[in-house]
mmCIF file of C-alpha atoms and ligand atoms in Angstrom:
data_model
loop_
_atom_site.group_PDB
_atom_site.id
_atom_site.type_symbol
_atom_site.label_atom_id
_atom_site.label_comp_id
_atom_site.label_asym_id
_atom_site.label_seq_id
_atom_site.Cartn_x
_atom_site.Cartn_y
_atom_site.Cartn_z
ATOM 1 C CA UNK A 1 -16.940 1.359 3.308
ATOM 2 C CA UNK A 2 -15.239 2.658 6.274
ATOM 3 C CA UNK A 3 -14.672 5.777 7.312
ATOM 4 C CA UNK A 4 -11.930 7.670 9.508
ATOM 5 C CA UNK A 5 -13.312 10.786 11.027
ATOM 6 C CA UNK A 6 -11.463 13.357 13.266
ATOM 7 C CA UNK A 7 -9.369 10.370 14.214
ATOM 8 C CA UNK A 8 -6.371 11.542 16.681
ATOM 9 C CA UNK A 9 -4.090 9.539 18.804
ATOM 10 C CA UNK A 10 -1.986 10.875 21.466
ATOM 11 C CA UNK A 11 -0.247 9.336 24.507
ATOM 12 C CA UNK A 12 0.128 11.242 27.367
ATOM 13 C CA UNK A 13 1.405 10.722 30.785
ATOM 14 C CA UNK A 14 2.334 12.812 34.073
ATOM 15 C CA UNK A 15 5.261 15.144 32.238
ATOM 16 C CA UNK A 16 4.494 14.620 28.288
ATOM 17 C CA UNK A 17 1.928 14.137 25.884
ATOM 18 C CA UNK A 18 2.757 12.615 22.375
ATOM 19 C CA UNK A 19 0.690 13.420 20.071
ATOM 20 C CA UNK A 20 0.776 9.992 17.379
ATOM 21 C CA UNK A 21 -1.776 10.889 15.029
ATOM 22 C CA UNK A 22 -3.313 14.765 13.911
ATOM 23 C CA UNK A 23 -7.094 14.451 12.805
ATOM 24 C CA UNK A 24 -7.107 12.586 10.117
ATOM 25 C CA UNK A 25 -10.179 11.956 7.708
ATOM 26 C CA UNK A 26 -10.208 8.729 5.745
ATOM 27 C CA UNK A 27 -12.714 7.140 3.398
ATOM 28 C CA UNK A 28 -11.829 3.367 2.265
ATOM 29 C CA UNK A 29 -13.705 2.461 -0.738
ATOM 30 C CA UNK A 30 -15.181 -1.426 -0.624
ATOM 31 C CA UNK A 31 -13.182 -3.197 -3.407
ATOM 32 C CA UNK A 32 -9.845 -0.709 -3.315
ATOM 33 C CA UNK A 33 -6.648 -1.844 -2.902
ATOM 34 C CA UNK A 34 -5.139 1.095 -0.608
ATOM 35 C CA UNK A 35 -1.775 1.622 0.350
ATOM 36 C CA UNK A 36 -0.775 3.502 2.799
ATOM 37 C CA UNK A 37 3.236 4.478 2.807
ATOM 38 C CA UNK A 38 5.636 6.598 4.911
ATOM 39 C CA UNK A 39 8.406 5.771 6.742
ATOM 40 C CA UNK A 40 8.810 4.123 10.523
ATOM 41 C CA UNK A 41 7.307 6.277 12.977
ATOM 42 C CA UNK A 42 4.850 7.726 10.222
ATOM 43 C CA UNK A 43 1.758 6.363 12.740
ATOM 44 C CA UNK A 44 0.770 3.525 10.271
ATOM 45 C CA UNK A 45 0.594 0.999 12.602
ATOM 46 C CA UNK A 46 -1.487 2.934 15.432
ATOM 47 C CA UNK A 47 -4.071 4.346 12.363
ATOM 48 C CA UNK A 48 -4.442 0.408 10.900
ATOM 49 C CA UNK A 49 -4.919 -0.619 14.411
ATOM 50 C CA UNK A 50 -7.228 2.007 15.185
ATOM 51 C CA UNK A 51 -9.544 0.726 12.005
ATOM 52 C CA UNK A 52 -9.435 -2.854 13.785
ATOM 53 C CA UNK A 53 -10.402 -1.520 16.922
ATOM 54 C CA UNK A 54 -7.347 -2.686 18.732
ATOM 55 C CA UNK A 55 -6.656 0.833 19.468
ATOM 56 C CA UNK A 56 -9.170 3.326 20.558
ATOM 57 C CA UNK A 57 -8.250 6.727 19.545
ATOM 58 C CA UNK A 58 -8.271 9.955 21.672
ATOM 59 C CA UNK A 59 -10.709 11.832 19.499
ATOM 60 C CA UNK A 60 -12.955 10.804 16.559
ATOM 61 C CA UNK A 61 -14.768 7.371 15.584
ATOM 62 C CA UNK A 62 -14.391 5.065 13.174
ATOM 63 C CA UNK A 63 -17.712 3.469 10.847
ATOM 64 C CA UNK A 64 -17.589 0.229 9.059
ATOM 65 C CA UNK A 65 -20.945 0.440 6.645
ATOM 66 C CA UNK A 66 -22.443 3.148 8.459
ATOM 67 C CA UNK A 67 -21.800 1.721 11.949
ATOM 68 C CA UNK A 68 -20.161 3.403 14.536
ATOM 69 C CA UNK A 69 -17.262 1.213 16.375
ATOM 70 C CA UNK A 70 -16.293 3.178 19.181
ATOM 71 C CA UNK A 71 -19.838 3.838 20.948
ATOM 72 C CA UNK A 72 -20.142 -0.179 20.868
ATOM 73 C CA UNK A 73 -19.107 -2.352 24.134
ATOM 74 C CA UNK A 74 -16.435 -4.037 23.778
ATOM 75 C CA UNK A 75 -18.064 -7.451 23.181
ATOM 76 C CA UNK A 76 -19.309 -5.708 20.370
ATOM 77 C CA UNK A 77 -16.424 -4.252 18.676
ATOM 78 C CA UNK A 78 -14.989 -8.038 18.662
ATOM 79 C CA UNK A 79 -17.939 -8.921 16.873
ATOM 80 C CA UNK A 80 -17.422 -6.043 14.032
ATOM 81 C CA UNK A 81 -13.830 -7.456 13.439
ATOM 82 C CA UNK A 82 -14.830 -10.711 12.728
ATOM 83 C CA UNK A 83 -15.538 -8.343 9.141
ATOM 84 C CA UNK A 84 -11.729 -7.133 9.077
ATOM 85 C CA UNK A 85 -9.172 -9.810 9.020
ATOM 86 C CA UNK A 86 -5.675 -8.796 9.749
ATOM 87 C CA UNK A 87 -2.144 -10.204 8.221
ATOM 88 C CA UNK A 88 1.041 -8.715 10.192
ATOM 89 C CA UNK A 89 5.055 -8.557 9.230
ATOM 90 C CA UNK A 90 6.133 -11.725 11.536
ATOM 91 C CA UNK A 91 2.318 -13.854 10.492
ATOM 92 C CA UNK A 92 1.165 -14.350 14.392
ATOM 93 C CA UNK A 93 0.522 -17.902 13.506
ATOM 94 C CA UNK A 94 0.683 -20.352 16.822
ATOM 95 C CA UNK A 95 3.891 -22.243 16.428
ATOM 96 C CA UNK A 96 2.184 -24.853 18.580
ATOM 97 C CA UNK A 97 -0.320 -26.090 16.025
ATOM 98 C CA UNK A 98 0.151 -27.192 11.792
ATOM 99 C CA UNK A 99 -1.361 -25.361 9.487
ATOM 100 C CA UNK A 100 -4.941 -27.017 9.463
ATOM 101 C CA UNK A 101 -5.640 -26.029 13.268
ATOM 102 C CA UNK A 102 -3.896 -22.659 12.817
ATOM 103 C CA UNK A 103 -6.700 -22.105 10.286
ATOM 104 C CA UNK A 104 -9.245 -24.026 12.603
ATOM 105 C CA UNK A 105 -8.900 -22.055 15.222
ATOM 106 C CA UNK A 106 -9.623 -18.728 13.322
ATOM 107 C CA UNK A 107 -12.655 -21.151 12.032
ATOM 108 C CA UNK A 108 -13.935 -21.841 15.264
ATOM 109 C CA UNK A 109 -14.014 -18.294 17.317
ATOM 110 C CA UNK A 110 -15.789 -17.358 14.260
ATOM 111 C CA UNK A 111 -19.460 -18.049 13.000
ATOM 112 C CA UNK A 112 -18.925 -21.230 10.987
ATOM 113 C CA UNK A 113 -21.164 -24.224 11.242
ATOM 114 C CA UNK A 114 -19.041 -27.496 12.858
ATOM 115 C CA UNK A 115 -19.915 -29.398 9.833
ATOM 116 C CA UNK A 116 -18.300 -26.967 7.385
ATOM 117 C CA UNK A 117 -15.055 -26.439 9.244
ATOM 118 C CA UNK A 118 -13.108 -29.250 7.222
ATOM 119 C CA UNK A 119 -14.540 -27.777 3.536
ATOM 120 C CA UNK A 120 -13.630 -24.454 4.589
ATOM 121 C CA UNK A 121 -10.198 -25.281 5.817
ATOM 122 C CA UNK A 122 -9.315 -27.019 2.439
ATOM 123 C CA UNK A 123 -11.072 -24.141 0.383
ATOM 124 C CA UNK A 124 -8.798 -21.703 2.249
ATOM 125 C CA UNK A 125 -5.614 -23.788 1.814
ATOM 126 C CA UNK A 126 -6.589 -24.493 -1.880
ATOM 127 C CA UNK A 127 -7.214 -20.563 -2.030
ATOM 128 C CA UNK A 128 -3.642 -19.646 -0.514
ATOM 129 C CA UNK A 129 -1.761 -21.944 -2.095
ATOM 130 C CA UNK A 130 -0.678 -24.767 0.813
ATOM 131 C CA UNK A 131 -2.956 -27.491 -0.692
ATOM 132 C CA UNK A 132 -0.945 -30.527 0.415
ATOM 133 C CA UNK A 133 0.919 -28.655 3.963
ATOM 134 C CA UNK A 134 -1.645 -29.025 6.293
ATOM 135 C CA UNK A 135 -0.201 -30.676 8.792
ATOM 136 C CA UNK A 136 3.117 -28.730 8.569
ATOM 137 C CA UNK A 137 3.875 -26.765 11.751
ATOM 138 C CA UNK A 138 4.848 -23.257 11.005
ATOM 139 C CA UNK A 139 8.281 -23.951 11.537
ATOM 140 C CA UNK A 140 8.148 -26.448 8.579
ATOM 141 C CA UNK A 141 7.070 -23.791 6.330
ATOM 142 C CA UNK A 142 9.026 -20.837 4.298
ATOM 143 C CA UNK A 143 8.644 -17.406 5.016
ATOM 144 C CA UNK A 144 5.600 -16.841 2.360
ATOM 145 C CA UNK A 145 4.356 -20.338 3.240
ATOM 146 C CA UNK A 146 3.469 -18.855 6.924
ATOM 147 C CA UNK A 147 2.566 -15.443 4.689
ATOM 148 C CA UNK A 148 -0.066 -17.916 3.493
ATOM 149 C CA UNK A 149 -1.087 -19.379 6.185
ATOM 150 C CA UNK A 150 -1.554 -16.120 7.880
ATOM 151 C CA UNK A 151 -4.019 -14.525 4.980
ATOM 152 C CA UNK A 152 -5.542 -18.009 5.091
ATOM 153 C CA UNK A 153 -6.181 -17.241 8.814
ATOM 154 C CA UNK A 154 -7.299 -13.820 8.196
ATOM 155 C CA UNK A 155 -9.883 -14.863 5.438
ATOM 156 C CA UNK A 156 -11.297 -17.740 7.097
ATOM 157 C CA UNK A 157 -14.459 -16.033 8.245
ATOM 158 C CA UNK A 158 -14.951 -14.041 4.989
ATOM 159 C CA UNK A 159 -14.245 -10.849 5.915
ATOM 160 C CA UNK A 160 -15.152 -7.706 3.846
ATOM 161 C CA UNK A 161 -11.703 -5.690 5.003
ATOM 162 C CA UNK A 162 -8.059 -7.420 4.970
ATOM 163 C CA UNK A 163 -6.010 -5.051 6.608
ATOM 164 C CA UNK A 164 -2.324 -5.678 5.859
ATOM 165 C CA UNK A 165 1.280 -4.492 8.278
ATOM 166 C CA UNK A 166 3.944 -4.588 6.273
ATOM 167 C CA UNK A 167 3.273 -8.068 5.864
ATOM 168 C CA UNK A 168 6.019 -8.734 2.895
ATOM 169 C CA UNK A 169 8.918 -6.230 4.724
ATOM 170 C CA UNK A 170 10.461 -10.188 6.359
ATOM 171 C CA UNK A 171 10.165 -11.540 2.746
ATOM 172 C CA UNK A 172 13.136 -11.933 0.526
ATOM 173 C CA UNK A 173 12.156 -9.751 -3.158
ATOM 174 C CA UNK A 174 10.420 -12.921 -4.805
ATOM 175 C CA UNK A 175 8.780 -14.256 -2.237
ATOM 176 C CA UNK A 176 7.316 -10.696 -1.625
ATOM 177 C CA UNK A 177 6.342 -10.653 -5.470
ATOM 178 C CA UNK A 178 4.611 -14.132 -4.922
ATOM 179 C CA UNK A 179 2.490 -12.872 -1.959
ATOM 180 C CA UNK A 180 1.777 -9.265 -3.671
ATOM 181 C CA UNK A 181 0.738 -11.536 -6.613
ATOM 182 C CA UNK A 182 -1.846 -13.867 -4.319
ATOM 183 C CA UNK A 183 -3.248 -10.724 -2.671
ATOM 184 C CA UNK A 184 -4.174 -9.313 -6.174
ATOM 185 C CA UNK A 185 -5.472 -12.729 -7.500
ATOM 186 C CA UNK A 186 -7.593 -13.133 -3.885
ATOM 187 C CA UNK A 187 -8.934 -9.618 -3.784
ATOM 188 C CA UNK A 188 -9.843 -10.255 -7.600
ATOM 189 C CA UNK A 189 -11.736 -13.640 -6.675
ATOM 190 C CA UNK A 190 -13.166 -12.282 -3.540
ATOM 191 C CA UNK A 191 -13.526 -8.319 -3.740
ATOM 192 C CA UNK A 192 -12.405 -8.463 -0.294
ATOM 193 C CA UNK A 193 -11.470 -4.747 0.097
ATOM 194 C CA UNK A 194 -7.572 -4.308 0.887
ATOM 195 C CA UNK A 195 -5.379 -1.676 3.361
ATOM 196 C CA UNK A 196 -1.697 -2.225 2.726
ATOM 197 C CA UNK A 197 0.716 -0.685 4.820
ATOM 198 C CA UNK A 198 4.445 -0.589 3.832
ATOM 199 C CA UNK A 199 7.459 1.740 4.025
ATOM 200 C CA UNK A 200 8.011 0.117 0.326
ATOM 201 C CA UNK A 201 7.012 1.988 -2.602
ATOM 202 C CA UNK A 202 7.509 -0.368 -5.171
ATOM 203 C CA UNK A 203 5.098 -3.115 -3.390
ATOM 204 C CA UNK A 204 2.875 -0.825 -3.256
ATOM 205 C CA UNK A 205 2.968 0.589 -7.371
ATOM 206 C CA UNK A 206 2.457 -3.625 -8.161
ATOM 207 C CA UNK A 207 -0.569 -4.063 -5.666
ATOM 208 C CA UNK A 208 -2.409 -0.784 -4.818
ATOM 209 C CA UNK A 209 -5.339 1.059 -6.375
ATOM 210 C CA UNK A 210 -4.850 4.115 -4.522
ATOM 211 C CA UNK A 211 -2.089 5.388 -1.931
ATOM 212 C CA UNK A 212 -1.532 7.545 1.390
ATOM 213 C CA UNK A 213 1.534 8.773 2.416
ATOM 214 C CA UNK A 214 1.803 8.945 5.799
ATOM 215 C CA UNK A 215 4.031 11.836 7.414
ATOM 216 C CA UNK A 216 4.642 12.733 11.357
ATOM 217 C CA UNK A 217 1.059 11.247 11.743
ATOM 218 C CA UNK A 218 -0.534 13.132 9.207
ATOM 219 C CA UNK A 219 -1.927 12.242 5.844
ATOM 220 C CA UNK A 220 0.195 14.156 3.469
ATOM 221 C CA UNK A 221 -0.851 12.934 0.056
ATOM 222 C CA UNK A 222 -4.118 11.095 -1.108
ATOM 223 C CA UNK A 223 -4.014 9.758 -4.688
ATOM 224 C CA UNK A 224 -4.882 6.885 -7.249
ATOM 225 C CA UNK A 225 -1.597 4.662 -7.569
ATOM 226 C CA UNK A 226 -1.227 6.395 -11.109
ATOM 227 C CA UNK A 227 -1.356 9.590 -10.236
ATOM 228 C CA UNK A 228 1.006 9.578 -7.132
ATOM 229 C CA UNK A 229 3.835 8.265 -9.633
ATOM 230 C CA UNK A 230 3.112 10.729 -12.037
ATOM 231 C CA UNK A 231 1.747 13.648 -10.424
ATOM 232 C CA UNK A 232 3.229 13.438 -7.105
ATOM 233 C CA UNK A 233 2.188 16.189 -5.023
ATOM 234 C CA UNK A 234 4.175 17.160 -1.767
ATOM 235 C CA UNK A 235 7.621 17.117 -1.723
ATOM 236 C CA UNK A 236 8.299 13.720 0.415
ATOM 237 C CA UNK A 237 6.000 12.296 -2.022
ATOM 238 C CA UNK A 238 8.478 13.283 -5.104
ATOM 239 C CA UNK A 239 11.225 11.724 -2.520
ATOM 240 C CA UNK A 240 9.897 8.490 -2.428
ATOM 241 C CA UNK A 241 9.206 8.627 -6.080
ATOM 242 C CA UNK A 242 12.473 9.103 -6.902
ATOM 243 C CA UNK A 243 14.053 7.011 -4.540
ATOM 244 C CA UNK A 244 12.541 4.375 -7.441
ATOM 245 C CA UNK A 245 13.893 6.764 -10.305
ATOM 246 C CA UNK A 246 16.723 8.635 -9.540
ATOM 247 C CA UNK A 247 18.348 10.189 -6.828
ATOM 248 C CA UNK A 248 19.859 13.412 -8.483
ATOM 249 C CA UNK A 249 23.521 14.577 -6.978
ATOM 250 C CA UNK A 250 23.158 18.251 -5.356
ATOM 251 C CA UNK A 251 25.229 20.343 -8.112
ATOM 252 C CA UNK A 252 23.307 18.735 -10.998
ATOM 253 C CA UNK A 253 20.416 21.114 -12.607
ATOM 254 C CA UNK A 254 17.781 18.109 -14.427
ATOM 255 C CA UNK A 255 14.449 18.632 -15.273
ATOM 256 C CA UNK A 256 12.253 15.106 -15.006
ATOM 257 C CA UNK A 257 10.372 14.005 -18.084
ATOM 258 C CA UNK A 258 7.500 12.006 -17.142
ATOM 259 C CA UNK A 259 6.199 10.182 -20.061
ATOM 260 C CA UNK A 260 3.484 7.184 -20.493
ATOM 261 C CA UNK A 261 2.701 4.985 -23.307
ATOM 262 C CA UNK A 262 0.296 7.038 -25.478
ATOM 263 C CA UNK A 263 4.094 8.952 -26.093
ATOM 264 C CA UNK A 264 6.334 6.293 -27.293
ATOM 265 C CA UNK A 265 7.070 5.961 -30.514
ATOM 266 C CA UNK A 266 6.683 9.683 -31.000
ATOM 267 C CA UNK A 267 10.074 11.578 -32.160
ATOM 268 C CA UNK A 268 9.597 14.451 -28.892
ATOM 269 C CA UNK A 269 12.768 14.998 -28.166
ATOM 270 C CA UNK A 270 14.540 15.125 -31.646
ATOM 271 C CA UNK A 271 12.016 17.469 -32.692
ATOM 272 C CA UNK A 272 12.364 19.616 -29.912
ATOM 273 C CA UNK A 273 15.895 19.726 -30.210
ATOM 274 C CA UNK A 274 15.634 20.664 -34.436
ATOM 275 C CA UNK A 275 12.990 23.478 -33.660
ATOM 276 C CA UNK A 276 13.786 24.991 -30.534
ATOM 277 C CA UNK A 277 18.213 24.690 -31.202
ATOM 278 C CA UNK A 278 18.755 23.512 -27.604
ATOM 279 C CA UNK A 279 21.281 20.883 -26.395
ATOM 280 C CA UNK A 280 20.276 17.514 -24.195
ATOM 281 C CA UNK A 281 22.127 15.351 -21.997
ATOM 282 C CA UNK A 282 20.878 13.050 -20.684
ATOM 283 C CA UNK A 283 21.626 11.862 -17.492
ATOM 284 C CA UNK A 284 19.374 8.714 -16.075
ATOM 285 C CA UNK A 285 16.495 6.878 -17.650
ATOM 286 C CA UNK A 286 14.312 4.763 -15.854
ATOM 287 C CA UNK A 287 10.723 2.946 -16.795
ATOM 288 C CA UNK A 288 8.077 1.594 -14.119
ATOM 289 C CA UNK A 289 5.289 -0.883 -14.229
ATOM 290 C CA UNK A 290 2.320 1.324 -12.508
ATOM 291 C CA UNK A 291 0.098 -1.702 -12.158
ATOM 292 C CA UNK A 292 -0.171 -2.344 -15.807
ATOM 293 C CA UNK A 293 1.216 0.434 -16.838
ATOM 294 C CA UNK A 294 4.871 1.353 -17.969
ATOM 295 C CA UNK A 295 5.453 5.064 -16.996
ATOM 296 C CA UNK A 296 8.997 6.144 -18.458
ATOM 297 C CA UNK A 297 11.176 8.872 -16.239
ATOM 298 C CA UNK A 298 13.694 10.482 -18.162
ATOM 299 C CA UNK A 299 16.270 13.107 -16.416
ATOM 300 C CA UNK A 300 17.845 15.659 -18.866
ATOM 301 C CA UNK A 301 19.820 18.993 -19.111
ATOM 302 C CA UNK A 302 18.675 21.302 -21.705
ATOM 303 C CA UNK A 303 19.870 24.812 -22.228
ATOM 304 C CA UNK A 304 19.950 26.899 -25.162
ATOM 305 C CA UNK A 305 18.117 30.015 -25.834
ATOM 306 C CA UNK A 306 14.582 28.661 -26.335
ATOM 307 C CA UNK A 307 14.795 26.819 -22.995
ATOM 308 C CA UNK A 308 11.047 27.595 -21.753
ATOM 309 C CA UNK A 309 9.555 27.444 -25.700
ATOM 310 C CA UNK A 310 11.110 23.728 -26.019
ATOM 311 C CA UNK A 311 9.817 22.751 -22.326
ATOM 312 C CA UNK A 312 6.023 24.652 -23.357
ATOM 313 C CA UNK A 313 6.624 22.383 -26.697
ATOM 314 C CA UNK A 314 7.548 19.015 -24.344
ATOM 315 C CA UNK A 315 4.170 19.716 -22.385
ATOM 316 C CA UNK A 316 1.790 20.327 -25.324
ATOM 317 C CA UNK A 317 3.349 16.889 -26.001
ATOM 318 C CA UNK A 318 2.035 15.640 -22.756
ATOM 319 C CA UNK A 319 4.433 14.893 -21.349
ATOM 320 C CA UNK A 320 5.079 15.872 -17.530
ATOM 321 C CA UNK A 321 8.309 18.418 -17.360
ATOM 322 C CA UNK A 322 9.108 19.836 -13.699
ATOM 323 C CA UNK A 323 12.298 21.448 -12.747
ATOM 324 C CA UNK A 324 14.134 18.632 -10.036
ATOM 325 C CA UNK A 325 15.121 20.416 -7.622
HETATM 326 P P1 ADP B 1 4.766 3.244 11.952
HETATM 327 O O1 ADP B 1 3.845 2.069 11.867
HETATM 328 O O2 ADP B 1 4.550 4.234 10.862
HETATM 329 O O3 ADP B 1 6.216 2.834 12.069
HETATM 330 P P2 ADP B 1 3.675 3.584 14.620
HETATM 331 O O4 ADP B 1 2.224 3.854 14.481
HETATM 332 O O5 ADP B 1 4.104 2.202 15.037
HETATM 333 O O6 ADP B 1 4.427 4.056 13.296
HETATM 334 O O7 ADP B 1 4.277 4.579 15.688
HETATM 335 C C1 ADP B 1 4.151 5.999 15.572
HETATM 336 C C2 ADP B 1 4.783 6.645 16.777
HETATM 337 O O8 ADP B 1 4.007 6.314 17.923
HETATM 338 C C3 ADP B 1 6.191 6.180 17.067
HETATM 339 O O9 ADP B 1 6.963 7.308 17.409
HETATM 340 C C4 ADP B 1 6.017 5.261 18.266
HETATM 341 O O10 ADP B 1 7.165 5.285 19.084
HETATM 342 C C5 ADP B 1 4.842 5.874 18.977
HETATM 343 N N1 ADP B 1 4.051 4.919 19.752
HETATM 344 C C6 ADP B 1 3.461 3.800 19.301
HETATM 345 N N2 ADP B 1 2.806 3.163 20.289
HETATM 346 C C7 ADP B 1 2.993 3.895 21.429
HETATM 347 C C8 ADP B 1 2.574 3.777 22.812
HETATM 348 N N3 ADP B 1 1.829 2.750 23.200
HETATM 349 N N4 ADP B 1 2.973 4.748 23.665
HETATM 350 C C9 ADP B 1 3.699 5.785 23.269
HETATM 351 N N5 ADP B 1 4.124 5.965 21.983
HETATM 352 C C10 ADP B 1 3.789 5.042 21.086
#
């Protein structure tokens, strides 16, 4: 586990102080995949690469299992991140070396026995997918093929924390999918526990268990992936929800309908149009796959004279009705 307490960042010099990050609390369950989203500028970067110790904050302390990382010295501190590996948007990988020293040399600042360097190389290339492209230089390789080779890099000494920045925002939509895909299928072979940063919300709905959103350096929402897509909280949240769902036009007056399975099938709206006498139009429909979950968005007009009886009957239903504003 690690936990973020009182955690601030701000950079001053002789005329102004910035202040990067407000307190912030954080607890990162082991085995989560957590996202944390908001837009650039947000502070993302400076609070991932305060958890790696690459940054040391102005106020508060950060504890990986209990321990505290910014009383150690800073031989120390090096030592704790050999338990958090880190993959990054443009894959740091040394353009000088192929892909079976890239991963060697990750191997050998680490604590790995000389005899076990070779097994372990393979294992992680098997484990990534580049069985076979070992001695490909990284300009050999595709844009996920270096993705690869960096989580291969990051993983080589077994650590208990990836910490991911925006590392599938260079990757073409596919690609991205294929390396979402591998981080699910290694986290799910390895329980490694997972931090995800990305200004994309629908990376983050296919690989996340839970999800920030980041704000002017704040944490402005804290939820589990479903939840945030169906209960979204603050009203940036409900932004970058709908920037997935719909993006309303100004003079239009919609009320969302947020449905999930357990409601299909079910004949909601016809009935509530036969009891209630009120008149729909719909405007946009949209489903999402919340992990494995479809979630169904559906943006209506209604009027009549039993407006707020048929919206009561839509939410003994179950179904999530909020005005859009
Ligand atoms: P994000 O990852 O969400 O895009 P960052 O954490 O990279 O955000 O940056 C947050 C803010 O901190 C930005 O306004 C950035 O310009 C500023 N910032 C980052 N590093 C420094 C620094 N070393 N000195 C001053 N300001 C910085």
């Amino acid at each position: 586990m690690i936990q973020l307490k009182n955690i601030s960042k701000i950079y001053s010099n002789k005329n102004t102080s910035m202040t990067i990050l407000h307190p912030t609390y954080l607890t990162i369950n082991d085995g989560e995949i957590l996202g944390i989203v908001g837009k650039s500028g947000a502070g993302k970067s400076t609070l991932i690469r305060i958890i790696n110790g690459l940054i040391r904050p102005t106020t508060g302390d950060v504890f990986v299992d209990g321990v505290s990382m910014f009383s150690l010295k800073q031989k120390d501190i090096n030592r704790m991140r050999h338990s958090i590996g880190m993959i990054f948007q443009h894959f740091n990988l040394l353009h000088s070396m192929n892909a079976y020293d890239n991963i060697k040399l990750a191997l050998t600042i680490g604590y790995y026995r000389k005899e076990d360097i070779n097994d372990r190389i393979y294992e992680l290339l098997g484990l990534v997918g580049l069985t076979g492209k070992e001695s490909r230089y990284p300009s050999q390789l595709s844009g996920g093929e270096k993705q690869r080779l960096g989580i291969a890099r990051a993983l080589a000494n077994r650590p208990k924390y990836l910490l991911c920045d925006e590392a599938t925002s260079a990757l073409d939509q596919e690609t991205a999918n294929e390396i979402i895909q591998l981080l699910k299928d290694i986290q799910h072979k390895t329980q490694v526990t997972i931090v995800f940063i990305s200004h994309q919300m629908d990376v983050i709905k296919d690989l996340c268990t839970r999800v920030i959103i980041m704000d002017n350096g704040e944490i402005i929402e804290d939820q589990p992936i479903k939840a945030m897509f169906t209960h979204p909280v603050h009203p940036k949240t409900k932004v970058l929800v709908h920037s997935l769902t719909y993006e309303k036009p100004n003079d239009v007056i919609a009320y969302e309908l947020i449905y999930d399975q357990k409601n299909s099938g079910e004949a909601i709206l016809s009935n509530m149009i036969k009891t209630y006498h009120v008149d729909v139009n719909i405007l946009f429909a949209k489903t999402l796959k919340i992990q494995e979950e479809w979630i169904g968005y559906l943006y209506v007009e209604i009027h009549g004279d039993d407006l707020k009886k048929a919206i009561q009957y839509l939410k003994d239903q179950r179904i999530e009705v909020s005005l859009y504003a």
